[in-house]
Amino acid sequence: MRRQLGVGLLTKIAKNGGLTNSLLPKSASPSPFLKPDSSQFHHRRSFSESSTLSRSNLWKLCSSNGVREAIRNGGFAGRSKFPVAMRDRRLFSSFSLDQRRRRGSFFRRFTADGVVLGLIATNVAVFILWKVADNSFMVKNFMISVDHILSGRLHTLITNAFSHRDAVHLFSNMIGLYFFGTSIAQTFGPQYLLKLYLAGALTGSIFYLVYQAFIAPSIYRDDLRGVSHSRVPALGASAATSAIMLLDIFLYPKRIIFLDLIFPVPAFLVGVFIVGKDILRVLQGDLEVAGSAHLGGAAVATVAWLQKRKGRFGRF
């Protein structure tokens, strides 16, 4: 995530009093319980002819306690059974299973490469949108700031993580997303990668907002350029990609990573460098790059890695 506060934007803030003066932005099938199973009741006989219940068991069945007991146990001990209760259970279980299968089939349509390329394509599309759309619209809807949230633009918590104005910023994030995202998607599935991306984006936004609202004002009354911290916007997929990159590094710390696509470095050293640099950025006031947002992504990666160690990684 990168903070954006150029000369033009500063002029707009001074003229309009900030960035906040804007408009807020199967049908169900019939119940199987109503249709009897013809295989079980193919002969129409009287109750006295078909029942094998003794008088004592019949009294138990007719009493309220007896009915509850029969439904709970699926029948009485002995020869007689109470098939309706067991049938209802099977139908209910089968209905729940079908619902889960339908939900799962939607996600199974995605492949690892498909999700990675889809995320990259979305980021590229928003980058192009910055070139052709109205600048004030993009600022209001694709950048995160404290004032934006207070104005009700909650969607910017996520949309800023698909937004880049600088080509180098976009390229560096998409390179990391492609290589590390492909590794995560192939290991744990494409839907896990999507959840990890969104979790990193949301947590990074929250970390940035908390820093700008509470921590930065205690260090500097205003931004070093004289603008209130609540009005300083930021954007970028760095927090989301940090979550993905650092999780892969935590999982495979001895893997060799080519830094800047040239220098071979052990993964754990790259992780130490990334986190250490973001901490330094926070201490220096989060001037050009929002280290606080990156640390939000690092926090998500840490939680996911701890779940992996406890054997609950797939429940993320």
Tab-separated table of N, CA and C in Angstrom, residues 64-129:
chain	number	residue	atom	x	y	z
A	64	SER	N	-46.677	-39.310	25.217
A	64	SER	CA	-45.738	-38.290	24.712
A	64	SER	C	-44.292	-38.702	24.926
A	65	ASN	N	-43.997	-39.289	26.083
A	65	ASN	CA	-42.634	-39.739	26.341
A	65	ASN	C	-42.245	-40.843	25.385
A	66	GLY	N	-43.213	-41.709	25.106
A	66	GLY	CA	-42.914	-42.823	24.214
A	66	GLY	C	-42.619	-42.357	22.810
A	67	VAL	N	-43.351	-41.385	22.322
A	67	VAL	CA	-43.106	-40.875	20.979
A	67	VAL	C	-41.725	-40.234	20.887
A	68	ARG	N	-41.388	-39.420	21.895
A	68	ARG	CA	-40.064	-38.790	21.884
A	68	ARG	C	-38.955	-39.828	21.928
A	69	GLU	N	-39.163	-40.864	22.742
A	69	GLU	CA	-38.150	-41.911	22.855
A	69	GLU	C	-38.011	-42.671	21.547
A	70	ALA	N	-39.173	-42.953	20.904
A	70	ALA	CA	-39.118	-43.686	19.647
A	70	ALA	C	-38.420	-42.883	18.570
A	71	ILE	N	-38.727	-41.592	18.508
A	71	ILE	CA	-38.084	-40.744	17.495
A	71	ILE	C	-36.592	-40.625	17.751
A	72	ARG	N	-36.217	-40.532	19.028
A	72	ARG	CA	-34.795	-40.394	19.351
A	72	ARG	C	-34.021	-41.657	19.022
A	73	ASN	N	-34.603	-42.802	19.293
A	73	ASN	CA	-33.889	-44.068	19.116
A	73	ASN	C	-34.150	-44.713	17.769
A	74	GLY	N	-35.137	-44.246	17.015
A	74	GLY	CA	-35.442	-44.847	15.727
A	74	GLY	C	-36.323	-46.063	15.828
A	75	GLY	N	-36.878	-46.378	16.982
A	75	GLY	CA	-37.751	-47.538	17.108
A	75	GLY	C	-37.675	-48.131	18.489
A	76	PHE	N	-38.544	-49.105	18.778
A	76	PHE	CA	-38.512	-49.797	20.056
A	76	PHE	C	-37.578	-50.992	19.977
A	77	ALA	N	-37.102	-51.385	21.130
A	77	ALA	CA	-36.285	-52.593	21.183
A	77	ALA	C	-37.171	-53.787	20.860
A	78	GLY	N	-36.629	-54.749	20.151
A	78	GLY	CA	-37.406	-55.933	19.823
A	78	GLY	C	-37.687	-55.981	18.341
A	79	ARG	N	-38.811	-56.618	17.965
A	79	ARG	CA	-39.114	-56.848	16.573
A	79	ARG	C	-39.613	-55.594	15.868
A	80	SER	N	-40.422	-54.791	16.555
A	80	SER	CA	-41.057	-53.657	15.896
A	80	SER	C	-40.084	-52.501	15.710
A	81	LYS	N	-40.302	-51.736	14.633
A	81	LYS	CA	-39.480	-50.556	14.315
A	81	LYS	C	-40.375	-49.360	14.063
A	82	PHE	N	-39.783	-48.217	14.103
A	82	PHE	CA	-40.518	-46.986	13.840
A	82	PHE	C	-39.817	-46.299	12.673
A	83	PRO	N	-40.086	-46.721	11.413
A	83	PRO	CA	-39.242	-46.330	10.286
A	83	PRO	C	-39.312	-44.867	9.922
A	84	VAL	N	-40.383	-44.150	10.273
A	84	VAL	CA	-40.529	-42.771	9.820
A	84	VAL	C	-39.439	-41.880	10.386
A	85	ALA	N	-39.117	-42.068	11.661
A	85	ALA	CA	-38.102	-41.218	12.292
A	85	ALA	C	-36.765	-41.369	11.598
A	86	MET	N	-36.343	-42.614	11.321
A	86	MET	CA	-35.067	-42.831	10.672
A	86	MET	C	-35.092	-42.289	9.244
A	87	ARG	N	-36.220	-42.441	8.570
A	87	ARG	CA	-36.335	-41.919	7.213
A	87	ARG	C	-36.203	-40.397	7.217
A	88	ASP	N	-36.863	-39.729	8.165
A	88	ASP	CA	-36.762	-38.271	8.260
A	88	ASP	C	-35.325	-37.835	8.474
A	89	ARG	N	-34.618	-38.574	9.303
A	89	ARG	CA	-33.215	-38.222	9.567
A	89	ARG	C	-32.396	-38.332	8.293
A	90	ARG	N	-32.613	-39.423	7.533
A	90	ARG	CA	-31.830	-39.612	6.318
A	90	ARG	C	-32.121	-38.505	5.312
A	91	LEU	N	-33.411	-38.133	5.173
A	91	LEU	CA	-33.770	-37.093	4.228
A	91	LEU	C	-33.174	-35.747	4.629
A	92	PHE	N	-33.205	-35.433	5.921
A	92	PHE	CA	-32.636	-34.169	6.403
A	92	PHE	C	-31.133	-34.128	6.159
A	93	SER	N	-30.442	-35.250	6.447
A	93	SER	CA	-28.995	-35.302	6.236
A	93	SER	C	-28.665	-35.150	4.762
A	94	SER	N	-29.459	-35.823	3.899
A	94	SER	CA	-29.198	-35.756	2.479
A	94	SER	C	-29.435	-34.348	1.943
A	95	PHE	N	-30.453	-33.636	2.465
A	95	PHE	CA	-30.721	-32.250	2.057
A	95	PHE	C	-29.557	-31.340	2.435
A	96	SER	N	-29.028	-31.466	3.652
A	96	SER	CA	-27.893	-30.645	4.099
A	96	SER	C	-26.660	-30.940	3.268
A	97	LEU	N	-26.437	-32.221	2.948
A	97	LEU	CA	-25.273	-32.599	2.158
A	97	LEU	C	-25.362	-32.017	0.757
A	98	ASP	N	-26.569	-32.035	0.163
A	98	ASP	CA	-26.742	-31.467	-1.166
A	98	ASP	C	-26.459	-29.966	-1.172
A	99	GLN	N	-26.897	-29.291	-0.109
A	99	GLN	CA	-26.630	-27.859	-0.016
A	99	GLN	C	-25.136	-27.585	0.028
A	100	ARG	N	-24.405	-28.361	0.820
A	100	ARG	CA	-22.956	-28.169	0.915
A	100	ARG	C	-22.283	-28.483	-0.411
A	101	ARG	N	-22.761	-29.509	-1.099
A	101	ARG	CA	-22.156	-29.865	-2.381
A	101	ARG	C	-22.356	-28.775	-3.420
A	102	ARG	N	-23.549	-28.176	-3.427
A	102	ARG	CA	-23.795	-27.111	-4.389
A	102	ARG	C	-22.897	-25.907	-4.131
A	103	ARG	N	-22.703	-25.576	-2.850
A	103	ARG	CA	-21.805	-24.450	-2.537
A	103	ARG	C	-20.374	-24.780	-2.933
A	104	GLY	N	-19.935	-26.014	-2.647
A	104	GLY	CA	-18.565	-26.390	-2.965
A	104	GLY	C	-18.307	-26.478	-4.454
A	105	SER	N	-19.324	-26.876	-5.237
A	105	SER	CA	-19.127	-27.021	-6.673
A	105	SER	C	-18.830	-25.676	-7.331
A	106	PHE	N	-19.366	-24.588	-6.765
A	106	PHE	CA	-19.098	-23.261	-7.319
A	106	PHE	C	-17.616	-22.932	-7.222
A	107	PHE	N	-16.993	-23.212	-6.079
A	107	PHE	CA	-15.577	-22.897	-5.893
A	107	PHE	C	-14.682	-23.871	-6.650
A	108	ARG	N	-15.160	-25.107	-6.865
A	108	ARG	CA	-14.324	-26.071	-7.569
A	108	ARG	C	-14.146	-25.727	-9.039
A	109	ARG	N	-14.947	-24.801	-9.536
A	109	ARG	CA	-14.781	-24.380	-10.921
A	109	ARG	C	-13.504	-23.576	-11.125
A	110	PHE	N	-12.986	-22.968	-10.073
A	110	PHE	CA	-11.788	-22.149	-10.175
A	110	PHE	C	-10.544	-23.022	-10.101
A	111	THR	N	-9.530	-22.628	-10.844
A	111	THR	CA	-8.231	-23.281	-10.776
A	111	THR	C	-7.236	-22.337	-10.117
A	112	ALA	N	-6.074	-22.890	-9.747
A	112	ALA	CA	-5.052	-22.064	-9.106
A	112	ALA	C	-4.614	-20.929	-10.027
A	113	ASP	N	-4.303	-21.265	-11.277
A	113	ASP	CA	-3.876	-20.231	-12.225
A	113	ASP	C	-5.006	-19.251	-12.512
A	114	GLY	N	-6.249	-19.768	-12.534
A	114	GLY	CA	-7.377	-18.897	-12.822
A	114	GLY	C	-7.567	-17.816	-11.780
A	115	VAL	N	-7.450	-18.171	-10.494
A	115	VAL	CA	-7.612	-17.184	-9.424
A	115	VAL	C	-6.459	-16.183	-9.436
A	116	VAL	N	-5.234	-16.661	-9.612
A	116	VAL	CA	-4.080	-15.760	-9.636
A	116	VAL	C	-4.200	-14.769	-10.788
A	117	LEU	N	-4.497	-15.287	-11.982
A	117	LEU	CA	-4.617	-14.407	-13.147
A	117	LEU	C	-5.834	-13.494	-13.026
A	118	GLY	N	-6.906	-13.978	-12.379
A	118	GLY	CA	-8.070	-13.133	-12.175
A	118	GLY	C	-7.777	-11.954	-11.262
A	119	LEU	N	-7.024	-12.198	-10.183
A	119	LEU	CA	-6.638	-11.105	-9.288
A	119	LEU	C	-5.731	-10.097	-10.007
A	120	ILE	N	-4.796	-10.608	-10.800
A	120	ILE	CA	-3.903	-9.720	-11.542
A	120	ILE	C	-4.697	-8.890	-12.552
A	121	ALA	N	-5.631	-9.547	-13.245
A	121	ALA	CA	-6.438	-8.834	-14.237
A	121	ALA	C	-7.285	-7.742	-13.585
A	122	THR	N	-7.810	-8.002	-12.398
A	122	THR	CA	-8.608	-6.993	-11.693
A	122	THR	C	-7.753	-5.787	-11.326
A	123	ASN	N	-6.547	-6.044	-10.841
A	123	ASN	CA	-5.643	-4.936	-10.502
A	123	ASN	C	-5.267	-4.120	-11.733
A	124	VAL	N	-5.024	-4.802	-12.851
A	124	VAL	CA	-4.676	-4.090	-14.085
A	124	VAL	C	-5.862	-3.262	-14.580
A	125	ALA	N	-7.070	-3.828	-14.462
A	125	ALA	CA	-8.270	-3.105	-14.909
A	125	ALA	C	-8.474	-1.822	-14.103
A	126	VAL	N	-8.272	-1.881	-12.787
A	126	VAL	CA	-8.430	-0.673	-11.970
A	126	VAL	C	-7.319	0.338	-12.294
A	127	PHE	N	-6.115	-0.167	-12.591
A	127	PHE	CA	-5.019	0.734	-12.989
A	127	PHE	C	-5.397	1.499	-14.267
A	128	ILE	N	-6.000	0.807	-15.219
A	128	ILE	CA	-6.442	1.463	-16.454
A	128	ILE	C	-7.573	2.444	-16.144
A	129	LEU	N	-8.428	2.069	-15.209
A	129	LEU	CA	-9.534	2.945	-14.833
A	129	LEU	C	-9.027	4.278	-14.298
